[in-house]
Short mmCIF file of C-alpha atoms in Angstrom, two decimals:
data_model
loop_
_atom_site.label_atom_id
_atom_site.label_comp_id
_atom_site.label_asym_id
_atom_site.label_seq_id
_atom_site.Cartn_x
_atom_site.Cartn_y
_atom_site.Cartn_z
CA MET A 1 15.80 -7.11 -16.30
CA ASN A 2 14.00 -4.11 -17.42
CA GLU A 3 10.93 -5.10 -17.21
CA ILE A 4 8.97 -6.18 -14.37
CA SER A 5 5.47 -6.64 -12.29
CA LEU A 6 5.16 -5.56 -8.90
CA ALA A 7 2.94 -6.61 -5.83
CA LEU A 8 2.62 -3.80 -3.23
CA SER A 9 1.91 -4.60 0.58
CA GLY A 10 -0.50 -2.80 2.81
CA GLY A 11 1.49 -1.00 5.84
CA ALA A 12 -0.49 2.69 5.95
CA ALA A 13 2.41 5.25 6.40
CA ARG A 14 5.31 3.25 5.59
CA GLY A 15 3.86 3.21 2.08
CA ALA A 16 6.58 5.69 1.51
CA TYR A 17 9.19 2.81 1.33
CA HIS A 18 7.06 1.58 -1.36
CA LEU A 19 8.01 5.45 -3.07
CA GLY A 20 11.37 4.96 -2.24
CA VAL A 21 11.42 1.52 -4.48
CA LEU A 22 9.55 3.14 -7.20
CA HIS A 23 11.57 6.13 -7.74
CA PHE A 24 14.82 3.42 -7.88
CA LEU A 25 13.02 1.75 -10.63
CA ASP A 26 12.69 5.15 -12.42
CA GLU A 27 16.05 6.22 -11.91
CA GLN A 28 16.76 2.56 -13.44
CA ASN A 29 14.72 3.14 -15.99
CA ILE A 30 13.18 -0.18 -15.09
CA LYS A 31 9.54 -0.57 -16.44
CA VAL A 32 6.65 -1.66 -14.04
CA LYS A 33 4.30 -3.54 -16.51
CA ALA A 34 1.71 -4.48 -14.11
CA ILE A 35 0.72 -3.90 -10.60
CA SER A 36 -1.27 -6.25 -7.83
CA ALA A 37 -1.81 -4.32 -4.29
CA THR A 38 -3.93 -3.77 -1.62
CA SER A 39 -4.48 -1.21 0.86
CA ILE A 40 -1.89 2.16 0.89
CA GLY A 41 0.14 -0.17 -1.81
CA ALA A 42 -3.06 0.00 -3.94
CA ILE A 43 -3.50 3.93 -3.56
CA ILE A 44 0.29 4.07 -4.45
CA GLY A 45 0.02 1.89 -7.36
CA ALA A 46 -3.02 3.76 -8.77
CA SER A 47 -1.21 7.20 -8.57
CA TYR A 48 1.88 5.95 -9.81
CA ALA A 49 0.14 3.92 -13.13
CA SER A 50 -2.04 7.44 -13.28
CA GLY A 51 1.65 9.02 -13.99
CA VAL A 52 2.02 10.76 -10.33
CA THR A 53 5.85 10.39 -9.87
CA PRO A 54 6.72 8.78 -6.81
CA LYS A 55 8.07 12.12 -5.17
CA GLU A 56 5.08 13.97 -6.19
CA GLN A 57 3.35 11.62 -4.26
CA LEU A 58 5.44 11.91 -1.30
CA GLU A 59 5.09 15.73 -1.19
CA ILE A 60 1.17 14.93 -1.14
CA PHE A 61 1.42 12.47 1.79
CA LYS A 62 3.45 14.79 3.48
CA SER A 63 0.98 17.60 3.18
CA LYS A 64 -1.04 19.49 5.80
CA GLU A 65 -4.09 18.99 3.05
CA PHE A 66 -3.87 15.42 3.09
CA LYS A 67 -3.53 14.99 6.51
CA ASP A 68 -6.73 17.13 7.02
CA ILE A 69 -8.79 14.56 5.29
CA PHE A 70 -8.53 12.42 8.40
CA SER A 71 -10.85 13.36 11.23
CA LEU A 72 -12.19 11.14 14.61
CA ASN A 73 -15.63 9.38 13.72
CA LEU A 74 -15.79 7.97 17.59
CA PHE A 75 -19.50 7.35 17.14
CA GLY A 76 -19.85 6.47 13.49
CA GLY A 77 -18.67 2.67 13.91
CA SER A 78 -14.77 3.59 13.13
CA LEU A 79 -11.74 5.46 14.97
CA LEU A 80 -11.23 7.87 11.84
CA LYS A 81 -13.58 8.96 8.74
CA VAL A 82 -12.10 9.95 5.45
CA ASN A 83 -13.17 13.44 3.68
CA HIS A 84 -14.01 11.66 0.17
CA LYS A 85 -14.52 14.82 -1.38
CA ALA A 86 -11.41 16.68 -0.38
CA LYS A 87 -9.45 18.16 -3.61
CA ILE A 88 -5.88 16.33 -2.64
CA LEU A 89 -7.13 12.99 -3.68
CA GLU A 90 -8.10 13.91 -7.47
CA ARG A 91 -4.00 14.99 -7.27
CA LEU A 92 -3.21 11.64 -5.86
CA LEU A 93 -5.81 9.61 -7.90
CA PRO A 94 -6.46 11.87 -11.11
CA VAL A 95 -7.48 8.95 -13.45
CA LYS A 96 -10.96 8.10 -12.65
CA ASN A 97 -11.10 4.68 -13.72
CA ILE A 98 -9.01 1.75 -13.05
CA GLU A 99 -9.06 0.24 -16.60
CA ASP A 100 -7.63 3.57 -17.94
CA LEU A 101 -4.61 3.52 -15.86
CA ASN A 102 -1.32 3.50 -17.78
CA ILE A 103 -0.46 0.39 -16.24
CA PRO A 104 -2.54 -2.58 -15.62
CA LEU A 105 -3.50 -2.62 -11.88
CA HIS A 106 -5.12 -5.31 -9.49
CA VAL A 107 -6.88 -4.10 -6.14
CA THR A 108 -7.68 -6.16 -3.56
CA ALA A 109 -10.33 -6.17 -1.03
CA VAL A 110 -12.58 -8.19 1.22
CA ASP A 111 -16.05 -8.85 1.66
CA ILE A 112 -16.76 -8.49 5.04
CA GLN A 113 -20.33 -10.21 4.95
CA SER A 114 -18.86 -13.35 3.02
CA GLY A 115 -15.16 -13.53 3.46
CA GLU A 116 -14.52 -13.21 -0.27
CA GLU A 117 -11.38 -11.73 -1.56
CA ILE A 118 -12.41 -9.63 -4.17
CA CYS A 119 -10.00 -8.32 -7.04
CA PHE A 120 -10.95 -5.38 -9.11
CA ARG A 121 -9.26 -4.65 -12.66
CA SER A 122 -12.05 -2.03 -13.30
CA GLY A 123 -14.32 0.36 -11.60
CA ASN A 124 -13.49 3.93 -9.87
CA THR A 125 -10.17 4.48 -8.90
CA GLU A 126 -10.33 6.48 -5.67
CA GLN A 127 -13.56 4.16 -4.45
CA ILE A 128 -11.78 1.26 -4.96
CA CYS A 129 -8.63 2.11 -3.52
CA LEU A 130 -10.03 3.79 -0.56
CA THR A 131 -12.19 0.28 -0.07
CA SER A 132 -8.70 -1.77 -0.28
CA SER A 133 -7.58 0.51 2.50
CA ALA A 134 -10.40 0.07 4.68
CA LEU A 135 -8.67 -1.28 7.93
CA VAL A 136 -11.19 -2.05 10.51
CA PRO A 137 -11.44 -0.35 12.96
CA ILE A 138 -9.65 2.42 12.32
CA PHE A 139 -11.79 3.21 9.29
CA ALA A 140 -15.50 1.70 8.40
CA PRO A 141 -16.14 -0.70 5.93
CA VAL A 142 -16.90 0.46 2.61
CA GLU A 143 -20.38 0.06 0.42
CA TYR A 144 -19.51 -0.55 -3.29
CA ASP A 145 -21.29 -2.34 -5.76
CA GLY A 146 -23.77 -3.88 -3.36
CA LYS A 147 -20.83 -5.13 -1.13
CA ARG A 148 -19.28 -4.26 2.31
CA LEU A 149 -15.88 -4.07 1.52
CA VAL A 150 -12.70 -3.63 3.89
CA ASP A 151 -8.67 -3.96 3.78
CA GLY A 152 -7.51 -6.55 1.38
CA ALA A 153 -4.61 -7.11 3.56
CA VAL A 154 -7.02 -9.31 6.24
CA ILE A 155 -6.50 -12.28 4.02
CA ASN A 156 -4.01 -11.42 1.55
CA HIS A 157 -1.36 -9.25 2.30
CA MET A 158 0.83 -8.96 -0.69
CA PRO A 159 -1.55 -10.17 -3.53
CA ILE A 160 0.83 -12.15 -6.38
CA GLU A 161 -1.75 -14.56 -8.22
CA PRO A 162 -2.70 -11.69 -10.82
CA LEU A 163 0.63 -11.35 -11.59
CA LYS A 164 0.88 -14.67 -12.50
CA GLN A 165 -0.44 -13.51 -15.92
CA TYR A 166 2.18 -11.58 -17.25
CA PRO A 167 5.43 -12.67 -18.93
CA TYR A 168 7.38 -10.55 -16.16
CA LYS A 169 9.45 -11.02 -13.21
CA ILE A 170 7.61 -10.46 -10.19
CA VAL A 171 9.01 -8.38 -7.35
CA GLY A 172 7.35 -7.98 -4.33
CA VAL A 173 7.49 -4.93 -1.48
CA ASN A 174 6.43 -6.20 2.16
CA LEU A 175 5.92 -3.19 4.23
CA LEU A 176 5.07 -5.45 7.37
CA PRO A 177 8.13 -7.84 7.86
CA ILE A 178 7.92 -9.29 11.60
CA TYR A 179 11.00 -9.86 13.54
CA PRO A 180 11.28 -10.40 17.44
CA GLN A 181 10.91 -7.68 19.15
CA LYS A 182 9.82 -5.85 22.87
CA ILE A 183 6.62 -4.15 22.61
CA THR A 184 4.97 -1.90 25.37
CA ASN A 185 1.62 -3.28 26.88
CA SER A 186 -0.86 -0.84 25.00
CA ILE A 187 -3.67 -0.92 22.99
CA PHE A 188 -2.13 0.46 19.51
CA SER A 189 1.29 -1.18 20.56
CA ASN A 190 -0.68 -4.72 20.73
CA PHE A 191 -2.99 -3.68 17.79
CA LYS A 192 -0.06 -2.77 15.38
CA ARG A 193 1.81 -6.23 16.51
CA THR A 194 -1.37 -8.34 16.01
CA VAL A 195 -1.64 -6.87 12.47
CA SER A 196 1.81 -7.52 11.82
CA ILE A 197 2.14 -11.40 12.73
CA ARG A 198 -1.24 -11.90 10.74
CA ALA A 199 -0.31 -10.01 7.93
CA TYR A 200 3.48 -12.29 8.14
CA LYS A 201 1.71 -15.34 8.04
CA ILE A 202 -0.24 -14.68 5.00
CA SER A 203 2.56 -12.89 3.58
CA THR A 204 4.97 -15.94 3.46
CA ALA A 205 3.49 -17.59 0.88
CA SER A 206 3.28 -14.80 -1.56
CA GLN A 207 7.12 -13.94 -0.86
CA ASN A 208 8.05 -17.54 -1.69
CA LEU A 209 6.68 -16.62 -5.21
CA CYS A 210 8.91 -13.50 -5.99
CA ASP A 211 11.71 -13.51 -8.19
CA ILE A 212 12.91 -10.36 -5.87
CA TYR A 213 11.65 -9.85 -2.79
CA ILE A 214 12.30 -6.20 -0.79
CA SER A 215 11.61 -5.19 2.88
CA SER A 216 13.71 -4.35 5.82
CA PRO A 217 13.72 -5.09 9.49
CA LYS A 218 14.35 -1.15 10.06
CA LEU A 219 10.85 -0.78 9.14
CA LYS A 220 9.43 -1.84 12.76
CA ASN A 221 11.48 1.50 13.68
CA TYR A 222 8.37 3.34 11.77
CA SER A 223 4.62 3.32 13.22
CA ILE A 224 2.04 2.61 10.67
CA PHE A 225 0.02 5.31 12.06
CA SER A 226 2.68 8.43 11.82
CA LEU A 227 3.39 10.51 9.32
CA LYS A 228 6.52 12.27 10.76
CA HIS A 229 9.20 10.17 9.10
CA LEU A 230 7.99 9.69 5.72
CA ASP A 231 11.60 11.14 4.04
CA GLU A 232 13.26 8.65 6.15
CA ILE A 233 10.92 5.48 5.32
CA PHE A 234 11.53 6.89 1.53
CA LYS A 235 15.12 6.77 1.59
CA LEU A 236 15.13 3.59 3.26
CA GLY A 237 13.13 1.90 0.54
CA TYR A 238 15.36 3.82 -2.11
CA GLU A 239 18.55 2.52 -0.66
CA ASP A 240 17.10 -1.33 -0.12
CA ALA A 241 15.92 -1.49 -3.56
CA SER A 242 19.80 -0.03 -4.93
CA VAL A 243 20.94 -3.05 -2.77
CA LEU A 244 19.41 -5.64 -4.43
CA TRP A 245 19.90 -4.30 -8.00
CA LYS A 246 23.56 -4.16 -7.55
#
């Protein structure tokens, strides 16, 4: 199996796990022929389809320039805001339009007004990927094409449906598996657990449609909001992919 289609879930900082999987696929000369993704999966998928290697992406995510694109937005309807004009985003997403990427990419988002899931196959790469990553209340909904859009993981955490049209085995990578665990009684711990539970319930059906499913209980050890352990998460994704392909 040297040609696959790939579904990349959301999971914020755990996206380094996606990068580890992609790095393994590159080493094995396994070609990704189509990608369906949401949230951080969409950003990573678009960057990869632009020709930015997994290790190059990892260095971008670890850089001070990337961390500096986020700032507090306590009086603006969300906790954080993103500097859309930052040059580092051009390095991460160098191809302007999704339809011009080297690999077909399908990005999901949700219209917060109608509740409709929107799947983009064309349009501005940066705007659509950031729209797909607008996890409320961390980030505010994004206005795009006359709609107010939020994180696609709200209703479809690991989108598989767009990949059914392709004649390739489907590989799904899930950053938010759920396992029994004790959590501290804090606002962020409870929020993260709620997101994980919702994502698990939504992604179970998608998981069953995958020919190969990649995830790890060890992911629970890494916060979705911290960029401190990206190298470890990258290594974990690489190792899990290598075990499954033996």
